[in-house]
mmCIF file of C-alpha atoms and ligand atoms in Angstrom:
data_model
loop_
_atom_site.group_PDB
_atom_site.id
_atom_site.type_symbol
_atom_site.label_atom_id
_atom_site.label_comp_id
_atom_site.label_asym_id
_atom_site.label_seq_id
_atom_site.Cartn_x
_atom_site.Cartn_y
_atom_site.Cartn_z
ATOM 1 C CA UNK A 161 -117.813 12.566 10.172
ATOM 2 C CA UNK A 162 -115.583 14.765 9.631
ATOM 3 C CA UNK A 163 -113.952 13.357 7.185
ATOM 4 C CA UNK A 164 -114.140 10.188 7.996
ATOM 5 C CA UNK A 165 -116.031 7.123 7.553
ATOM 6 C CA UNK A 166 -117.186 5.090 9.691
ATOM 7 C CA UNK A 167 -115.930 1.387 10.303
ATOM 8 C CA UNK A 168 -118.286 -0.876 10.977
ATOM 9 C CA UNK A 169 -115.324 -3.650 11.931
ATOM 10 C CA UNK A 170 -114.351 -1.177 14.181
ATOM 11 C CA UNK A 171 -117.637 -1.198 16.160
ATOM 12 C CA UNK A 172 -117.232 2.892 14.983
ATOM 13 C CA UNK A 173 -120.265 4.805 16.341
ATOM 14 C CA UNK A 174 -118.961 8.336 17.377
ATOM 15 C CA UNK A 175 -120.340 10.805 20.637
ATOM 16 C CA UNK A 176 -121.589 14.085 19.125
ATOM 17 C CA UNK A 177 -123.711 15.441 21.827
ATOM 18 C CA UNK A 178 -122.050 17.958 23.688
ATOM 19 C CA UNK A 179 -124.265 17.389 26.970
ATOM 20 C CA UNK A 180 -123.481 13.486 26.910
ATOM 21 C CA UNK A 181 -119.442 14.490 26.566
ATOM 22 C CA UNK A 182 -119.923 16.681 29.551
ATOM 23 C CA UNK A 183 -121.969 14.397 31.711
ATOM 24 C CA UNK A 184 -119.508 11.836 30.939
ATOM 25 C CA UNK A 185 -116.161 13.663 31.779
ATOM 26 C CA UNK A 186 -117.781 14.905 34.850
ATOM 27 C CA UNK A 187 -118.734 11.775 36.178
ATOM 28 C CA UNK A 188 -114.771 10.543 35.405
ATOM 29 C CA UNK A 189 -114.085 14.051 36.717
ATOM 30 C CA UNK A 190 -109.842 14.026 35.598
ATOM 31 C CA UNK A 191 -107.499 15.306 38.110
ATOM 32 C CA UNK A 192 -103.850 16.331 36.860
ATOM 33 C CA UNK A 193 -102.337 13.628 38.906
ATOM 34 C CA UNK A 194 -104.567 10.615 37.510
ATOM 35 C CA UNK A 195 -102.772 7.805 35.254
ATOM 36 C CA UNK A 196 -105.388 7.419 32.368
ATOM 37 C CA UNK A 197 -105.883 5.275 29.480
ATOM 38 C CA UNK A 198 -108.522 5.837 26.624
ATOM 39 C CA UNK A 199 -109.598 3.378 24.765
ATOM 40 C CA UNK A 200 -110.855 3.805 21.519
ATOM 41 C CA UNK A 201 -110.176 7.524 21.154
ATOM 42 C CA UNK A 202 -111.645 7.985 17.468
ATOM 43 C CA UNK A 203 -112.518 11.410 16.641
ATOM 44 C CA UNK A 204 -111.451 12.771 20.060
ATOM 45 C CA UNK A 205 -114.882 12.987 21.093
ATOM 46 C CA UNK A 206 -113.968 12.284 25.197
ATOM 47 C CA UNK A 207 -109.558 12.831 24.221
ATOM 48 C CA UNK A 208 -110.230 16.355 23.598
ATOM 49 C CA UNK A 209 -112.262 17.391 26.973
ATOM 50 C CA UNK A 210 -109.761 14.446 28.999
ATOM 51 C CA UNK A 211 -106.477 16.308 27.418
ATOM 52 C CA UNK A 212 -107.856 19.770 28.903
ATOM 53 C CA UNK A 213 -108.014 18.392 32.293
ATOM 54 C CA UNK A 214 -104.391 15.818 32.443
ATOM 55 C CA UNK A 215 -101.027 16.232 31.598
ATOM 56 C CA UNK A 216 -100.440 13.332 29.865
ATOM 57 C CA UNK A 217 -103.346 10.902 28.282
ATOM 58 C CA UNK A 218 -102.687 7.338 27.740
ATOM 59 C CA UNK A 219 -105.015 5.856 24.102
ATOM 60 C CA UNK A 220 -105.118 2.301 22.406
ATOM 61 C CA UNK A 221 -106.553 2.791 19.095
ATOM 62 C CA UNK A 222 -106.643 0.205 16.382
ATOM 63 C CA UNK A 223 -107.533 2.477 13.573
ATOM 64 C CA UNK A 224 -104.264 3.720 11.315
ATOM 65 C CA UNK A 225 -106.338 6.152 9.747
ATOM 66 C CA UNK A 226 -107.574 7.506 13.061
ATOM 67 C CA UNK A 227 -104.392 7.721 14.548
ATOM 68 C CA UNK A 228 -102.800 9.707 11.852
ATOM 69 C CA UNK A 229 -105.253 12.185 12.658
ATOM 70 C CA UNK A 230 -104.798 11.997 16.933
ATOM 71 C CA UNK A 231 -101.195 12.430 15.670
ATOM 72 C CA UNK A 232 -101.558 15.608 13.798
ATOM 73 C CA UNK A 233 -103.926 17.019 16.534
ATOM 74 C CA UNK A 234 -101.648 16.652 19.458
ATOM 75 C CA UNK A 235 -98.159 16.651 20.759
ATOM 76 C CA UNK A 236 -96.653 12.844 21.655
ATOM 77 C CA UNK A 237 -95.677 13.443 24.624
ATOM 78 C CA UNK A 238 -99.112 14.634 25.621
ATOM 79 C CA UNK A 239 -101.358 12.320 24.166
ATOM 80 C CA UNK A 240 -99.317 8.596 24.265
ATOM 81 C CA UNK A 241 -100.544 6.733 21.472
ATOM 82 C CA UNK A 242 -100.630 2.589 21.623
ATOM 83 C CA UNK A 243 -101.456 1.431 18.191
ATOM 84 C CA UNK A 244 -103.590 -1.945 17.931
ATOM 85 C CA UNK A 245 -105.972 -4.051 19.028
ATOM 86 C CA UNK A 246 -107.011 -3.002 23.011
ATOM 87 C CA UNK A 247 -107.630 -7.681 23.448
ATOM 88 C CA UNK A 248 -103.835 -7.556 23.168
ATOM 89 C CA UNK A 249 -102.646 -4.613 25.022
ATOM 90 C CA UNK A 250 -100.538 -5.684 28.182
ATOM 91 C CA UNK A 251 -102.220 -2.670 30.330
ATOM 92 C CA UNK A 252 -99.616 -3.883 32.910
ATOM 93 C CA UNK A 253 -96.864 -1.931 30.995
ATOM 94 C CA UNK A 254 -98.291 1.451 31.948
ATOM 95 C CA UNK A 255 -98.145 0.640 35.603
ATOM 96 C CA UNK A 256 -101.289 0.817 38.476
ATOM 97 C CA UNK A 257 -103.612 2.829 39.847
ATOM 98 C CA UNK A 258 -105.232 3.192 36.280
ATOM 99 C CA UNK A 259 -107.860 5.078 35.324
ATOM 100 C CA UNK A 260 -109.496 3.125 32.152
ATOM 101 C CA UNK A 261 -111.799 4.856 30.023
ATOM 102 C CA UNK A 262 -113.839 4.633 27.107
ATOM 103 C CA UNK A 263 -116.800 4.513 24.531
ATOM 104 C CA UNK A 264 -116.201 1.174 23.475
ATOM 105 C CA UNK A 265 -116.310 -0.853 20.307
ATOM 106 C CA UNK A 266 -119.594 -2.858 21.196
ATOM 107 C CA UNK A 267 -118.443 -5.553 18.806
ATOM 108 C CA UNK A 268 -115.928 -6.941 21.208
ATOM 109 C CA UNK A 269 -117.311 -5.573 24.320
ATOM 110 C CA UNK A 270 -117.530 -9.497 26.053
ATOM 111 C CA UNK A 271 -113.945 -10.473 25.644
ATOM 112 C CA UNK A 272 -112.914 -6.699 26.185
ATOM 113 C CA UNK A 273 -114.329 -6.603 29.733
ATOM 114 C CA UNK A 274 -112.936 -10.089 30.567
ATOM 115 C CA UNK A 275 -109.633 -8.928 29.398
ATOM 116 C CA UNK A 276 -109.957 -5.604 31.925
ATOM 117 C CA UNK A 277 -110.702 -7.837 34.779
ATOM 118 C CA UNK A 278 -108.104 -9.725 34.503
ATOM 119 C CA UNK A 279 -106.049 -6.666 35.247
ATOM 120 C CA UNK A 280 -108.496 -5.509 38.119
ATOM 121 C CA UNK A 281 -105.406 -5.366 40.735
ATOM 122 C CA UNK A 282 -103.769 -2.417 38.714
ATOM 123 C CA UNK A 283 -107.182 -0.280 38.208
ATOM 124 C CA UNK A 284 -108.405 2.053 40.487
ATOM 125 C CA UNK A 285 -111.620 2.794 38.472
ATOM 126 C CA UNK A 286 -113.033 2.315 35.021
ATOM 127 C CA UNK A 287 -115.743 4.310 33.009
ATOM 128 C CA UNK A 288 -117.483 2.733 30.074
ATOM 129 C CA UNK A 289 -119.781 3.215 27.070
ATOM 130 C CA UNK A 290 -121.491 0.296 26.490
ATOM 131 C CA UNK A 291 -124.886 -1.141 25.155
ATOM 132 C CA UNK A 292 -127.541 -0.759 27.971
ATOM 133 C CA UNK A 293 -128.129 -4.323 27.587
ATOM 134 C CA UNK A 294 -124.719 -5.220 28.145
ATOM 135 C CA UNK A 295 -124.378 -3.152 31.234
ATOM 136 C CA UNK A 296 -128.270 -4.092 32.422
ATOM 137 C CA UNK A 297 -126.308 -7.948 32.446
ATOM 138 C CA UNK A 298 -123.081 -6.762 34.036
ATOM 139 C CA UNK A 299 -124.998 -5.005 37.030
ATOM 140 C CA UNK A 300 -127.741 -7.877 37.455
ATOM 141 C CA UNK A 301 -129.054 -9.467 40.572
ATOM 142 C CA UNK A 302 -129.615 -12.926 41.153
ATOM 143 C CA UNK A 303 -132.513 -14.928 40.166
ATOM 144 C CA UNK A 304 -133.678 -12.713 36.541
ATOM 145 C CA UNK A 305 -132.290 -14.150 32.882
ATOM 146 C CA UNK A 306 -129.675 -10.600 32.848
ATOM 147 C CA UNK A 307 -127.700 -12.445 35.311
ATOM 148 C CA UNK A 308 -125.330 -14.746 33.995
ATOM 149 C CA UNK A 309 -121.627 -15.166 33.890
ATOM 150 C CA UNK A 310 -121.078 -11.725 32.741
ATOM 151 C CA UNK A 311 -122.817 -10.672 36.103
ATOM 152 C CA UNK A 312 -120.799 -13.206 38.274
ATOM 153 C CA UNK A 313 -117.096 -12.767 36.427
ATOM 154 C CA UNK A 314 -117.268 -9.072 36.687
ATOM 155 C CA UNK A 315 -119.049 -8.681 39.832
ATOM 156 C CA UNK A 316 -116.675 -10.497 42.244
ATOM 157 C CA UNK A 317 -113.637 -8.242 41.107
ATOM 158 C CA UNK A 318 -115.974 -5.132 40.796
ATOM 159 C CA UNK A 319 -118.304 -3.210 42.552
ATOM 160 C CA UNK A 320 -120.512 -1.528 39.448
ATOM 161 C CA UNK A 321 -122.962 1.168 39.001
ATOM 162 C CA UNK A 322 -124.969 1.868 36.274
ATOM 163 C CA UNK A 323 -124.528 5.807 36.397
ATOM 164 C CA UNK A 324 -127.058 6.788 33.364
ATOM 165 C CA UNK A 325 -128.642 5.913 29.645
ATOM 166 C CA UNK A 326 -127.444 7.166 26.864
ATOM 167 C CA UNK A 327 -129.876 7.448 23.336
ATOM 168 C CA UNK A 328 -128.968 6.694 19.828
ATOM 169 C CA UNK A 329 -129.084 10.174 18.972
ATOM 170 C CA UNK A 330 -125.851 11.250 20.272
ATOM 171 C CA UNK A 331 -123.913 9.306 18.423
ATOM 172 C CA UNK A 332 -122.787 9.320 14.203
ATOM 173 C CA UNK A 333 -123.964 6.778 13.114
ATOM 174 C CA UNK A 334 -126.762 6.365 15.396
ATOM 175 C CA UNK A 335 -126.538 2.941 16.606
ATOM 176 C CA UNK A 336 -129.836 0.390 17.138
ATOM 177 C CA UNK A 337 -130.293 0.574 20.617
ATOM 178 C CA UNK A 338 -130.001 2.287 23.581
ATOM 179 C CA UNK A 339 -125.944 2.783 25.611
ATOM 180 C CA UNK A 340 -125.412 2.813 29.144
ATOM 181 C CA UNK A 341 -122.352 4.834 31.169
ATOM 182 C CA UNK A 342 -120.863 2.091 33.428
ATOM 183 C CA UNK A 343 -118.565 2.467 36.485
ATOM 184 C CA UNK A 344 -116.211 -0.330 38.103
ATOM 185 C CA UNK A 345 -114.414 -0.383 40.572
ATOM 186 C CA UNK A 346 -112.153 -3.432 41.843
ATOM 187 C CA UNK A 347 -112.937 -4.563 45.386
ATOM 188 C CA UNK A 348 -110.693 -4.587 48.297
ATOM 189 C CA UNK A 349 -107.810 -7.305 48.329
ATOM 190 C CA UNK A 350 -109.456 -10.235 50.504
ATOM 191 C CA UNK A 351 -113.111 -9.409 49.575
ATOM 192 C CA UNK A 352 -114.835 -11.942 47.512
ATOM 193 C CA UNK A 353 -111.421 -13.106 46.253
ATOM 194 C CA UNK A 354 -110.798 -16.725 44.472
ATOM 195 C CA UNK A 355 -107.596 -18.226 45.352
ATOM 196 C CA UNK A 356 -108.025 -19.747 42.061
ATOM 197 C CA UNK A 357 -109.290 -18.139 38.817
ATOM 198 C CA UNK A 358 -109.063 -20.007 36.418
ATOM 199 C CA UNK A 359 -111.435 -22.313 38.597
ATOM 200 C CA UNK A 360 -113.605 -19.466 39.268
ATOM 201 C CA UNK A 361 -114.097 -19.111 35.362
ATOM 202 C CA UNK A 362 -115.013 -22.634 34.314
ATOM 203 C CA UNK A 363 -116.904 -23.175 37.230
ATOM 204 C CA UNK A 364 -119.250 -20.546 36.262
ATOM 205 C CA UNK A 365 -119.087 -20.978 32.561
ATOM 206 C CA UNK A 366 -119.967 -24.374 33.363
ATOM 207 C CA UNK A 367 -122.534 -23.485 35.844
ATOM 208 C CA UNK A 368 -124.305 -21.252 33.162
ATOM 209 C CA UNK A 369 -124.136 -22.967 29.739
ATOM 210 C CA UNK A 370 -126.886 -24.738 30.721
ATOM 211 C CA UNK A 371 -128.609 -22.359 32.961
ATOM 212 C CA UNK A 372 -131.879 -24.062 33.107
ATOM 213 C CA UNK A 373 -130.214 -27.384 34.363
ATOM 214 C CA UNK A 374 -129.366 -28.138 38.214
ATOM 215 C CA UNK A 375 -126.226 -27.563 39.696
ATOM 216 C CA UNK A 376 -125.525 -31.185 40.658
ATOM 217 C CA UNK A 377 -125.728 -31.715 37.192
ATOM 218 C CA UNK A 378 -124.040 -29.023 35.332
ATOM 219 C CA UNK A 379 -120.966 -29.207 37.939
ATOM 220 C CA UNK A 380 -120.806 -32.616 38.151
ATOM 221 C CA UNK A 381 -117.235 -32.802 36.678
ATOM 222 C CA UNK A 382 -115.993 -30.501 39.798
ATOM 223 C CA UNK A 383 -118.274 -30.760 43.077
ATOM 224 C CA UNK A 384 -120.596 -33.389 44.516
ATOM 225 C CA UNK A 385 -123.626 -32.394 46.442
ATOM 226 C CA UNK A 386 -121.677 -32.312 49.610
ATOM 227 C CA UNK A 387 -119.421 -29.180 48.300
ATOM 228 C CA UNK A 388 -122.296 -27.836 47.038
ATOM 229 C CA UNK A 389 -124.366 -27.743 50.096
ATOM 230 C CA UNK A 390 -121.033 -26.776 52.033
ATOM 231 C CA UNK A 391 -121.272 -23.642 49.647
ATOM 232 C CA UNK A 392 -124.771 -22.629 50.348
ATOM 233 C CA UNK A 393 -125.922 -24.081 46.923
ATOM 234 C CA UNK A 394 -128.611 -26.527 47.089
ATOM 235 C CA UNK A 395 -127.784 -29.182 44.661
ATOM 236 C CA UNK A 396 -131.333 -29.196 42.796
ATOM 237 C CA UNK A 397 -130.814 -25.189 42.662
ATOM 238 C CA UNK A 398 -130.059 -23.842 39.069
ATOM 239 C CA UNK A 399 -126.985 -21.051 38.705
ATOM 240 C CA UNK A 400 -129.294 -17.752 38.380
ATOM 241 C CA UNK A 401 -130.772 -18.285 41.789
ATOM 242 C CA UNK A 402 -126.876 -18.466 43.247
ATOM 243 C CA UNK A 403 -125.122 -14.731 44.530
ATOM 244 C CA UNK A 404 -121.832 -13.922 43.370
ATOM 245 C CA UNK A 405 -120.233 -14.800 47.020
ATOM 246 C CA UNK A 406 -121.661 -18.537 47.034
ATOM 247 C CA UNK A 407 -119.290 -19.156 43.593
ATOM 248 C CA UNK A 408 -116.370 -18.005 45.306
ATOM 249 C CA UNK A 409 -117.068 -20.135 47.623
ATOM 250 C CA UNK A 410 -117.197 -23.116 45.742
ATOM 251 C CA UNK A 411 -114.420 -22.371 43.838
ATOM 252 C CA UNK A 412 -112.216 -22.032 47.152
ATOM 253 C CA UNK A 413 -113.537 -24.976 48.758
ATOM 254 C CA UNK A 414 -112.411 -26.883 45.408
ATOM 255 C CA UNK A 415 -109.402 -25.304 45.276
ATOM 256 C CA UNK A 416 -108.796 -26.606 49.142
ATOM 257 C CA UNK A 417 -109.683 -29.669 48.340
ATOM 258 C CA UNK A 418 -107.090 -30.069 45.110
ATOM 259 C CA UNK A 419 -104.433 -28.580 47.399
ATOM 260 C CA UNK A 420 -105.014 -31.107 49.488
ATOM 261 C CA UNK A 421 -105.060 -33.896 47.094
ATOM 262 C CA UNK A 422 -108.501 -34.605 46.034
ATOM 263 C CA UNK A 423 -108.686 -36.676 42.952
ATOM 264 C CA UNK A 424 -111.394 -34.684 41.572
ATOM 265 C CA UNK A 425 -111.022 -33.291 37.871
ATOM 266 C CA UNK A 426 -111.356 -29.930 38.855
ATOM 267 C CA UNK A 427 -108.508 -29.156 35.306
ATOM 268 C CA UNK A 428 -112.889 -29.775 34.067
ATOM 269 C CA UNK A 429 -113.897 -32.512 31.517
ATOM 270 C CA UNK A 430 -111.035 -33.771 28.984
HETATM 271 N N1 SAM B 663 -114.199 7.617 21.647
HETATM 272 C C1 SAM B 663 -114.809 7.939 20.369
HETATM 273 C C2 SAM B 663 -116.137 8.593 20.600
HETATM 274 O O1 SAM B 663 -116.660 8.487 21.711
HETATM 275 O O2 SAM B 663 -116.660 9.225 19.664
HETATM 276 C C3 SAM B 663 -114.954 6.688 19.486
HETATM 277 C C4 SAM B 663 -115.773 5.566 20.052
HETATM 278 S S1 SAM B 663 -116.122 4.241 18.922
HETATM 279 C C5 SAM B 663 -117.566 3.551 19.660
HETATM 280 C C6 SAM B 663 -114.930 2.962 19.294
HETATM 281 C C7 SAM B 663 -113.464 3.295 19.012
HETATM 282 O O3 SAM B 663 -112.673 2.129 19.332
HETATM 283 C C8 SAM B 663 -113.149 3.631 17.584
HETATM 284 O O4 SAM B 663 -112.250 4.717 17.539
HETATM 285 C C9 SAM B 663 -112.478 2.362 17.020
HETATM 286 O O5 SAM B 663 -111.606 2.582 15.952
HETATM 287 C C10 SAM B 663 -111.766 1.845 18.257
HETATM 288 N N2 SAM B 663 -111.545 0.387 18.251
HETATM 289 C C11 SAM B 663 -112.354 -0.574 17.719
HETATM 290 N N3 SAM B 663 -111.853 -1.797 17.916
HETATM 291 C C12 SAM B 663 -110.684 -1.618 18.606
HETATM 292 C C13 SAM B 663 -109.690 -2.514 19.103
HETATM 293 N N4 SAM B 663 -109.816 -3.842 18.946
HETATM 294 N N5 SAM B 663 -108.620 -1.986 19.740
HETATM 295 C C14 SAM B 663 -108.493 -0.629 19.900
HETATM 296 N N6 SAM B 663 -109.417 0.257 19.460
HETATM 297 C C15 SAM B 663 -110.489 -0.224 18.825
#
């Protein structure tokens, strides 16, 4: 790898087919103007084709050795280097519109994307590596075992397209299984929009730790039958059968309903 090898911690598996680097890039298609952010940069697999195409590229890399390298390679105030771990990085400091890109580390690919969507109001699209499996759960419809509260977190604050498969061949080290290219992009202000949340997230969590279980149980701490039904949700139903827009629901209805002073523990068991 050019010198280097590989980190496993670091989820390190790097692009070296050519076609796959185009088809990517293409489908981000870079325009001088964009603000963009790389994460994971690596070996400059995607840097390299991005840095032909903007000004100035944006990268969070966690790897000192790595970054020595992107330092040597290209001037600073071309490629802007953030050093550390992406779960930490305050994306708010680089302003909006964001473009956020990446092959990601797979190994933290869960809390990464719920750390991007909490930033959803300053992104005006993302492009992502990721295991096919990951994005086959992020992209699911109701009512089959990929959809889950991966589906329903990311899916109200993005629309997402799978855009195409990617084998273990064009990476170094080849990982297991197949990779997906994902795109999201946030929805409109006022479209499927919780008022609250942090609601929003234990709901769901809650709704889906036991997904086998019915909803009158599982969200029994937050919603009797009556704010279920008033949701569309029949209380007997379990949370894969329920769409994206009937959580929302719920969670503004119970968020109403606190405002207004319902004694309800919708803070979720103690
Ligand atoms: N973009 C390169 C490519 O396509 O060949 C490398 C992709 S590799 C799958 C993931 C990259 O993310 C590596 O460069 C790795 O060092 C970096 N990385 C891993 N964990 C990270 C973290 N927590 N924060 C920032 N970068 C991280």
């Amino acid at each position: 790898m050019r010198g280097h090898a590989p980190r496993k911690r670091f989820g390190q598996n790097f692009l070296v087919s050519p076609g796959i680097v185009r088809r990517i890039v293409e489908a981000i298609a870079p325009a001088a103007g964009d603000r963009m952010v790389e994460i994971g940069p690596g070996l400059g697999a995607l840097t390299e084709p991005l840095l032909a195409a903007l000004p100035v590229l944006h990268v969070v890399e966690i790897d000192r050795d790595l970054i020595a390298r992107l330092r040597l390679a290209h001037p600073p105030d071309r490629l802007v280097i953030h050093e550390g771990d992406v779960l930490a990085f305050d994306f708010a400091t680089l302003g909006d519109r964001l473009r956020i890109v990446g092959n990601l580390p797979y190994n933290i690919s869960t809390p990464l994307l719920f750390h991007l969507a909490s930033v959803a109001d300053r992104v005006r699209d993302m492009y992502f590596m990721l295991q096919k499996e990951v994005v086959d759960r992020m992209v699911a419809e109701p009512g089959g075992s990929d959809y889950g509260r991966l589906s329903v977190m990311l899916q109200y604050r993005f629309v997402m397209e799978r855009l195409f498969v990617v084998p273990p061949g064009a990476f170094d080290p080849a990982p297991k299984v197949d990779s997906a290219i994902v795109r999201l992009i946030p929805r409109a202000a006022g479209s499927l929009r919780a008022r609250d949340a942090g609601l929003m997230g234990r709901l769901v969590t809650a709704a889906f730790g036991q997904r086998r279980k019915m909803l009158r149980n599982t969200l029994r701490d937050y919603a009797t039958a009556a704010d279920l039904e008033a949701a569309g949700m029949a209380p007997t139903g379990r949370a894969e059968e329920q769409p994206v827009d009937r959580f929302v629901d719920l969670a503004n209805r119970l968020a109403e309903k606190e405002t207004a002073g319902d004694p309800r523990r919708l803070a979720g068991p103690a």
